[in-house]
PDB file of C-alpha atoms in Angstrom:
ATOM      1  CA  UNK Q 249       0.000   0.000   0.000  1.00  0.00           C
ATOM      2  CA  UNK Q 250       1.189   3.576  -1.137  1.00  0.00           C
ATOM      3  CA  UNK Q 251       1.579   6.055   1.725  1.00  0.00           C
ATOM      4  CA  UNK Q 252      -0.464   7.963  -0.190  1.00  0.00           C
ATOM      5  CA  UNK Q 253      -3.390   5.771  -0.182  1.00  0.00           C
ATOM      6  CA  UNK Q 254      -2.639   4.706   3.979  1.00  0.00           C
ATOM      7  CA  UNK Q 255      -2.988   8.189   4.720  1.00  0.00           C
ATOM      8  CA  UNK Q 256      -6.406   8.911   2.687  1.00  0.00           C
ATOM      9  CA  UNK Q 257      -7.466   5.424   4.099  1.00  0.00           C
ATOM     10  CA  UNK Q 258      -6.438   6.409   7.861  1.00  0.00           C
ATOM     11  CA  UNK Q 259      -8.295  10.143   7.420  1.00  0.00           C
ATOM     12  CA  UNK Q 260     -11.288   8.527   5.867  1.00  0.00           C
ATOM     13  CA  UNK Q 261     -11.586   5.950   9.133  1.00  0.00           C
ATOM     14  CA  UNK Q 262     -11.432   8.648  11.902  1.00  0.00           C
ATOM     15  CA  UNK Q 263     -13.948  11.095  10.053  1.00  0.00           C
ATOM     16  CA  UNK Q 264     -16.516   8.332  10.061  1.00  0.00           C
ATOM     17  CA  UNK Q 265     -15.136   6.722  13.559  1.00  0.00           C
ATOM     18  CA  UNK Q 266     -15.408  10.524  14.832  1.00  0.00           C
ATOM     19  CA  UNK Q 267     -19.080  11.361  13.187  1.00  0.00           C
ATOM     20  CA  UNK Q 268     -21.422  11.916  16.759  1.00  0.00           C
ATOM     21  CA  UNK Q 269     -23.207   8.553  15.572  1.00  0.00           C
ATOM     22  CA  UNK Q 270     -24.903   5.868  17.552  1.00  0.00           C
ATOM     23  CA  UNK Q 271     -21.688   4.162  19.196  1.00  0.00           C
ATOM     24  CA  UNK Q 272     -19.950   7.878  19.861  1.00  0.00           C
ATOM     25  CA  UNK Q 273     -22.801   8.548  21.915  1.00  0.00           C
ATOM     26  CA  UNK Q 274     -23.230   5.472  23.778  1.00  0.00           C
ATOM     27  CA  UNK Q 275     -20.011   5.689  24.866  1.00  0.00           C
ATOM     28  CA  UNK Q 276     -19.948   9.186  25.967  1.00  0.00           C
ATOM     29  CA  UNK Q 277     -23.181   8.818  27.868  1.00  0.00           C
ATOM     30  CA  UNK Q 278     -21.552   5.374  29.725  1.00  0.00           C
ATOM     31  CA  UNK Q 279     -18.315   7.168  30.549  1.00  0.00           C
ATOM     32  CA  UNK Q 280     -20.628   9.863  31.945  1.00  0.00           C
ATOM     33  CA  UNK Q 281     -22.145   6.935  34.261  1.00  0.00           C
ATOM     34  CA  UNK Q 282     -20.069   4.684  34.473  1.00  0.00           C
ATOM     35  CA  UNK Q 283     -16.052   6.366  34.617  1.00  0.00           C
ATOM     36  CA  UNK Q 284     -14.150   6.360  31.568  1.00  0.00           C
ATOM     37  CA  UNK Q 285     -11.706   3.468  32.307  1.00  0.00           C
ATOM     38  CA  UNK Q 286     -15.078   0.638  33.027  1.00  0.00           C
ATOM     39  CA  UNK Q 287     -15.980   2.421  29.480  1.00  0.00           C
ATOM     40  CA  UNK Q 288     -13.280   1.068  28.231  1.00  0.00           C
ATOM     41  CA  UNK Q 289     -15.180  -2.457  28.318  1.00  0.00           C
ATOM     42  CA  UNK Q 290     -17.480  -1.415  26.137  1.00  0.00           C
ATOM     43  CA  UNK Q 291     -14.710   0.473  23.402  1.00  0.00           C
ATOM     44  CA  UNK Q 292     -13.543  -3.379  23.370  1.00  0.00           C
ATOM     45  CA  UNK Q 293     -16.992  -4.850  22.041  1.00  0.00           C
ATOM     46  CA  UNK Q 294     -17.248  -2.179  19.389  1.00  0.00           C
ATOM     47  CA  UNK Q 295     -13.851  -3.025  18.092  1.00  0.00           C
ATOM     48  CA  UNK Q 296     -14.466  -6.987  18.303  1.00  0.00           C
ATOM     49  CA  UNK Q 297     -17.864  -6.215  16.067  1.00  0.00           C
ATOM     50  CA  UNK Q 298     -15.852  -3.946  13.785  1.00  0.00           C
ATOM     51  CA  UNK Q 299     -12.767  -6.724  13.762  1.00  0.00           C
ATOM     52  CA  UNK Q 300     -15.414  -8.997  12.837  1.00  0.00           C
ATOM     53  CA  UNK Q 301     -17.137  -7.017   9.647  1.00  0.00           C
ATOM     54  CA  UNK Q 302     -13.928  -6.279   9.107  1.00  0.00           C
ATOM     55  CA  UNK Q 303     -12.330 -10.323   8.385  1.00  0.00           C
ATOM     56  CA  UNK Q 304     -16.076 -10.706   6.777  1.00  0.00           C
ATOM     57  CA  UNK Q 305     -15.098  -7.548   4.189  1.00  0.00           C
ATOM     58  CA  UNK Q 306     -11.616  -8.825   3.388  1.00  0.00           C
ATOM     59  CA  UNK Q 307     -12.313 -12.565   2.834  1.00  0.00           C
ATOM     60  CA  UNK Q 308     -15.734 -11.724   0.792  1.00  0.00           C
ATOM     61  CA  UNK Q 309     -17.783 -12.840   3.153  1.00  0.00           C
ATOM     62  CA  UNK Q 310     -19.267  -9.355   3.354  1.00  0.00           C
ATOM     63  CA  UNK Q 311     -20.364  -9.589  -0.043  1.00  0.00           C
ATOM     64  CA  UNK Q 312     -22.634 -13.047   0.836  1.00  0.00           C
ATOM     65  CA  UNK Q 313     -24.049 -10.887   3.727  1.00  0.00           C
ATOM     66  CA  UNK Q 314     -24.962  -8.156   1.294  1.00  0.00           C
ATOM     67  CA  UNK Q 315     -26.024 -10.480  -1.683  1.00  0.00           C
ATOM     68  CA  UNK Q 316     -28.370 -12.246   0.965  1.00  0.00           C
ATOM     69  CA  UNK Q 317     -31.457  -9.599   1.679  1.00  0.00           C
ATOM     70  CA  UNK Q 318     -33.139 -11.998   4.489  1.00  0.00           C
ATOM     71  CA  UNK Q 319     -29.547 -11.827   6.299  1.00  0.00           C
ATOM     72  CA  UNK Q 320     -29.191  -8.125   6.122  1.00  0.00           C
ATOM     73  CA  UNK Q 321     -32.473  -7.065   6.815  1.00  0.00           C
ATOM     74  CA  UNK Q 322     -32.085  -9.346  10.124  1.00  0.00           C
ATOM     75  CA  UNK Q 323     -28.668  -7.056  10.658  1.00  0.00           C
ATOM     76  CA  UNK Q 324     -30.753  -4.380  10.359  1.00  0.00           C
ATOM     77  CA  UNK Q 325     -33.707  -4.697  12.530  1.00  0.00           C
ATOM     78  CA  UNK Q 326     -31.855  -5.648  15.306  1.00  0.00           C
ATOM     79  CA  UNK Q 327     -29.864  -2.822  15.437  1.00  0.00           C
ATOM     80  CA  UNK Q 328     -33.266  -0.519  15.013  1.00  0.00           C
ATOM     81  CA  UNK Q 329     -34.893  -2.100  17.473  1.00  0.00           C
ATOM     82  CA  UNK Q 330     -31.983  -1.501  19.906  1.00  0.00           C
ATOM     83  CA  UNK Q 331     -31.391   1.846  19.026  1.00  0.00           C
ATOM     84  CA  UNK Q 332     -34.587   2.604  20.006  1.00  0.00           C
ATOM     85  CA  UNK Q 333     -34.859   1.055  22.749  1.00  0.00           C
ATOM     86  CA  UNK Q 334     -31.948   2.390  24.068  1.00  0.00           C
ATOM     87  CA  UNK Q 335     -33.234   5.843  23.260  1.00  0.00           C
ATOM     88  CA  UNK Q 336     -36.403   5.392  24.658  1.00  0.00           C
ATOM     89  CA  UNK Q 337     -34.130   4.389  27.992  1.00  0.00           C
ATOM     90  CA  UNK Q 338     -32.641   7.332  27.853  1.00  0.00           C
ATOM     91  CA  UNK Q 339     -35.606   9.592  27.546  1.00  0.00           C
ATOM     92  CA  UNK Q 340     -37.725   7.899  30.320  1.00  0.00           C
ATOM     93  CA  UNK Q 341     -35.268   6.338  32.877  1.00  0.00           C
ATOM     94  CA  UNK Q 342     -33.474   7.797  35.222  1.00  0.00           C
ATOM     95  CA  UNK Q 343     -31.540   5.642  36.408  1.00  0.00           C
ATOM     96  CA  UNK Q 344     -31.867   3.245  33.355  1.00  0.00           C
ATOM     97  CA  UNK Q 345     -28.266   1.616  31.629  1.00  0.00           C
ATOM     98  CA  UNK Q 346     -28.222   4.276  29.178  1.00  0.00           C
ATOM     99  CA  UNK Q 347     -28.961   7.165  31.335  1.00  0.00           C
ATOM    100  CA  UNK Q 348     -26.521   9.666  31.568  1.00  0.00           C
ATOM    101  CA  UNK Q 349     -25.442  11.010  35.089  1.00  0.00           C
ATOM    102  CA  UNK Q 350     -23.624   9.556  37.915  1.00  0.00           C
ATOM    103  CA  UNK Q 351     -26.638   7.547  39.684  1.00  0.00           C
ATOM    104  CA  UNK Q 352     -24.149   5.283  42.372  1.00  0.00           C
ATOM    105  CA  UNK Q 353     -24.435   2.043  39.706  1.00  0.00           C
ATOM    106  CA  UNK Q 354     -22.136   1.396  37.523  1.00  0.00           C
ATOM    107  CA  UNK Q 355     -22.872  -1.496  34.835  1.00  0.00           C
ATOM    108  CA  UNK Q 356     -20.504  -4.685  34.649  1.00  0.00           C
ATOM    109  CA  UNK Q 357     -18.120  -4.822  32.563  1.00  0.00           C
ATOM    110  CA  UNK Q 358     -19.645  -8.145  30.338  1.00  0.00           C
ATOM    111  CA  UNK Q 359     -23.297  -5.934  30.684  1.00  0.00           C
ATOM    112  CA  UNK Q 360     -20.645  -2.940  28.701  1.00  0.00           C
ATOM    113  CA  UNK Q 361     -18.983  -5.334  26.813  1.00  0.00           C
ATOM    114  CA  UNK Q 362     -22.148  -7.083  25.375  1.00  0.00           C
ATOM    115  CA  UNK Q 363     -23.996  -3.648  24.526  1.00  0.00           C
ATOM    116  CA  UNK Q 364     -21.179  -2.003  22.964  1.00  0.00           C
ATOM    117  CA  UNK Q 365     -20.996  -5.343  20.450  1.00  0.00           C
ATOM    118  CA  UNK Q 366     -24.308  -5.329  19.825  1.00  0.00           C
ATOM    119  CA  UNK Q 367     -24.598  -1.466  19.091  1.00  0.00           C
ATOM    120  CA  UNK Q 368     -21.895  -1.650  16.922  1.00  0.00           C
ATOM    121  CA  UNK Q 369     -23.005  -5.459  15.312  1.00  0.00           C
ATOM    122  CA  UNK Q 370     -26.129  -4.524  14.855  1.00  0.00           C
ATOM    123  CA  UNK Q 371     -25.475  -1.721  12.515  1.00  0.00           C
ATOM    124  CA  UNK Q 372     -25.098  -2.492   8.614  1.00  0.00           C
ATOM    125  CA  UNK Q 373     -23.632   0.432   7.831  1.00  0.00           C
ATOM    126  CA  UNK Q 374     -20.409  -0.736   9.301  1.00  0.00           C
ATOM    127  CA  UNK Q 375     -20.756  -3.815   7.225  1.00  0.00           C
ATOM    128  CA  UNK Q 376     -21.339  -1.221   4.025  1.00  0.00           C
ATOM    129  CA  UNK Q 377     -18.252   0.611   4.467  1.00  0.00           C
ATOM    130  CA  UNK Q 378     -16.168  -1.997   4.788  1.00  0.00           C
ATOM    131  CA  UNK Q 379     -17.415  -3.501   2.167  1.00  0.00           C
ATOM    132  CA  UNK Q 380     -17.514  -0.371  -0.163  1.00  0.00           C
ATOM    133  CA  UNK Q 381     -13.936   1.148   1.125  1.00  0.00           C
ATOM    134  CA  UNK Q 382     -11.655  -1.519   1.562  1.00  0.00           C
ATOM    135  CA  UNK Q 383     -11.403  -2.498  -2.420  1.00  0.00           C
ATOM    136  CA  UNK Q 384     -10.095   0.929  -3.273  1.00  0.00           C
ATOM    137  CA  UNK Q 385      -7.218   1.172  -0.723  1.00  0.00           C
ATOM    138  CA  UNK Q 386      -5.917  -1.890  -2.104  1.00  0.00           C
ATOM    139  CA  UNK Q 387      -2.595  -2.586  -3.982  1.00  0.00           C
ATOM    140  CA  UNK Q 388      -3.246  -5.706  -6.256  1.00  0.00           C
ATOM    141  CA  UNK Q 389       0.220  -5.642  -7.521  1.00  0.00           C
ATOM    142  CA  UNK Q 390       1.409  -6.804  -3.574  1.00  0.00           C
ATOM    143  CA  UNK Q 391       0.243  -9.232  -0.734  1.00  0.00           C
ATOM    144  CA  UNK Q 392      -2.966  -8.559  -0.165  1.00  0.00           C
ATOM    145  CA  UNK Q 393      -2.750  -9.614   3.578  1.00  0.00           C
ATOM    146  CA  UNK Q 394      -0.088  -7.138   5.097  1.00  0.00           C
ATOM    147  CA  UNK Q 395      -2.041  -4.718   3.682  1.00  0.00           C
ATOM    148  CA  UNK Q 396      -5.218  -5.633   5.272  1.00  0.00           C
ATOM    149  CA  UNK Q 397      -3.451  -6.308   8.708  1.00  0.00           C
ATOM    150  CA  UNK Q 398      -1.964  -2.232   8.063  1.00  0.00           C
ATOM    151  CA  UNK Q 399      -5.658  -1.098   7.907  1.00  0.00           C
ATOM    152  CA  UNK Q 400      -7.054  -3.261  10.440  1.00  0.00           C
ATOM    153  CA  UNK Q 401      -4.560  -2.049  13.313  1.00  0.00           C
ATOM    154  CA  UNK Q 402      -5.242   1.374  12.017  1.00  0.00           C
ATOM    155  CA  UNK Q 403      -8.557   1.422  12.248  1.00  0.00           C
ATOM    156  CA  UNK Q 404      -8.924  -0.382  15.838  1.00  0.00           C
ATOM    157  CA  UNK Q 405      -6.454   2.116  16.758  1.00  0.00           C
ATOM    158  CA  UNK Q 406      -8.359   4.903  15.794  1.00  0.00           C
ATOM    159  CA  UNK Q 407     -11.616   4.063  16.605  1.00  0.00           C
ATOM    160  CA  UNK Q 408     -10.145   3.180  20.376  1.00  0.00           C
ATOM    161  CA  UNK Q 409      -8.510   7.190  20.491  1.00  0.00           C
ATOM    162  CA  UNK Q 410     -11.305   8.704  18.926  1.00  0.00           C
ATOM    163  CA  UNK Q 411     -13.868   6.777  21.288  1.00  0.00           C
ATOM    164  CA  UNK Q 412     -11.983   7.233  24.690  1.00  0.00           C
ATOM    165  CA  UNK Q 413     -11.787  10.969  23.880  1.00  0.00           C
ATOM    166  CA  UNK Q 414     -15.223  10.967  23.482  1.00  0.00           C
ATOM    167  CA  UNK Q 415     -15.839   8.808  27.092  1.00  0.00           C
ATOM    168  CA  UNK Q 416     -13.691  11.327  28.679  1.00  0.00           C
ATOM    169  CA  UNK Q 417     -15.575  14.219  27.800  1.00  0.00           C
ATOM    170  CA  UNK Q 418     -18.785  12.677  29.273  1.00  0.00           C
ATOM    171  CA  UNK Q 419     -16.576  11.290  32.260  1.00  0.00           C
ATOM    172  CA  UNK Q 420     -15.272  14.825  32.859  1.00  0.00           C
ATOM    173  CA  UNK Q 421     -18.631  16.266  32.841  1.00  0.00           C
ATOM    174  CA  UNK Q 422     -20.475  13.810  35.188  1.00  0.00           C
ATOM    175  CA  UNK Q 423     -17.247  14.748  37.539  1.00  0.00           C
ATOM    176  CA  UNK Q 424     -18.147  18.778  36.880  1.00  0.00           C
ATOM    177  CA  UNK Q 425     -21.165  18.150  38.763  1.00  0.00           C
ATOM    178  CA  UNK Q 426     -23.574  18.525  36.109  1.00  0.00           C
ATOM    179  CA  UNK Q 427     -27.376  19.940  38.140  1.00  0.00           C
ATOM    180  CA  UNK Q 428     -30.428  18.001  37.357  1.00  0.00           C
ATOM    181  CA  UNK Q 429     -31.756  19.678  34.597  1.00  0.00           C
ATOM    182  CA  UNK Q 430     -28.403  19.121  32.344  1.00  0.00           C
ATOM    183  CA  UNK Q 431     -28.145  15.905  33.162  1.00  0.00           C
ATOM    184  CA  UNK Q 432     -32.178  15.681  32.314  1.00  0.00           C
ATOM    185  CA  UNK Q 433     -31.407  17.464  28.677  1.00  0.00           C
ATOM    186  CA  UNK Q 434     -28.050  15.020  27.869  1.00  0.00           C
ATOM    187  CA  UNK Q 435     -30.649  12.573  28.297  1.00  0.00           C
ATOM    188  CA  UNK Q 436     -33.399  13.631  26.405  1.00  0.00           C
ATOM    189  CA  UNK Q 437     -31.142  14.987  23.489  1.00  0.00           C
ATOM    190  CA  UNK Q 438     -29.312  11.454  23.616  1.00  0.00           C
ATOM    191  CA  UNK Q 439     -32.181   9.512  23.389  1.00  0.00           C
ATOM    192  CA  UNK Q 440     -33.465  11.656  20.667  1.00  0.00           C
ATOM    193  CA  UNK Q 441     -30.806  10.944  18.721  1.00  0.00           C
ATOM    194  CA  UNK Q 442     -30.304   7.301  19.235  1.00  0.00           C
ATOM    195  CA  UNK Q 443     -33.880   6.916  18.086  1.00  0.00           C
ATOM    196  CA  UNK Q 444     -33.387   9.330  15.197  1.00  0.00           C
ATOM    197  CA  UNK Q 445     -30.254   6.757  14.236  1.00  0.00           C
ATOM    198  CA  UNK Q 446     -32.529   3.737  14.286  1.00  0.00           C
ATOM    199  CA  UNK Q 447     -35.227   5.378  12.464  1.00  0.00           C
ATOM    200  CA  UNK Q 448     -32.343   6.504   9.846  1.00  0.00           C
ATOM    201  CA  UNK Q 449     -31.248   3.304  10.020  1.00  0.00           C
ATOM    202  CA  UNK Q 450     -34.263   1.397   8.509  1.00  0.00           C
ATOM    203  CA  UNK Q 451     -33.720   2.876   5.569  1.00  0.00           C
ATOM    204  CA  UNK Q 452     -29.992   1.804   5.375  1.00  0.00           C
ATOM    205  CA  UNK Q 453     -30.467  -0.991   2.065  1.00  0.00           C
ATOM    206  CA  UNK Q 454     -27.995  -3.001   0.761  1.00  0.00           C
ATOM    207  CA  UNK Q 455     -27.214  -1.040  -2.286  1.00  0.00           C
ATOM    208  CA  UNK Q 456     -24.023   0.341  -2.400  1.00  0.00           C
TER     209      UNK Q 456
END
């Protein structure tokens, strides 16, 4: 791979990685109620669902996925449903496992783990980027597999940074003492836009 084409690849990852989507904001809200280092638990299962789309995209197993509507529109659903559930948390609970603010529980660290893989699972478009992206970074005229290791570290790399930055700002406000009414509008605006993801979401298709 051309340095060239690393660096677009690597700029292209943490623009998308850094986009306030549904995984950004889970794990702000958790590091906001849970502490940024037991966040860190739930970092891990995104990056284990994104290693796994990931291995899917590079040995064309992606592509089945994708050619197969009944298996992608499974994908999909899933992650709707739990997108809006999770919002929904957010907006009525306060004390729920989404709810931002420091309530005196803090989740365990399979609970984080599970619901950070599932979030990020659940969500096709990760499936669709790999899928569409990985092709064009490339270099068929050299091993195909160092290449694909290069962008795989990158990415989990990145998408760890980029997500712990993003738990420590919601860590660092919990610890600021946030009154009531904050911590009631996080919430709200949170679970807004989970459920605005998952309604977004359902229209994700195959097509790419």
């Amino acid at each position: 791979m051309e340095l060239q084409a690393f660096l677009i690849f690597a700029a292209t990852q943490a623009v998308v990685i850094a986009s306030p989507g549904p995984s950004a904001i889970l794990v702000a809200s958790q590091g906001a109620t849970n502490g940024w280092r037991r966040t860190v638990f739930q970092m891990f299962g995104m990056m284990v669902a994104t290693a796994i789309y990931f291995v899917m995209s590079a040995t064309g197993l992606a592509a089945l996925i994708l050619a197969s509507n009944l298996v992608f529109q499974i994908i999909k659903w899933v992650g709707v449903g739990y997108l809006i559930y999770l919002g929904l948390t957010a907006l009525l609970s306060r004390s729920g496992g989404f709810a931002v603010g420091r309530t005196g529980k803090t989740r365990s660290r399979q609970a984080l783990f599970s619901q950070g893989f599932v979030v990020e699972f659940a969500n096709p478009k990760v499936l669709l980027f790999f899928a569409a992206i990985l092709p064009q970074f490339l270099d068929t005229t050299a091993p195909i597999a160092p290449q694909m290791i290069i962008m795989g570290l990158t990415g989990a790399a990145m998408q760890f940074v980029i997500y712990s930055a993003y738990a420590k700002l919601g860590d660092k406000l919990a610890n600021g003492g946030l009154r009531a009414w904050i911590v009631g509008l996080i919430n709200r605006t949170a679970g807004a836009a989970l459920i605005f993801a998952g309604i977004k979401m359902a229209s994700v298709t195959a097509e790419r």
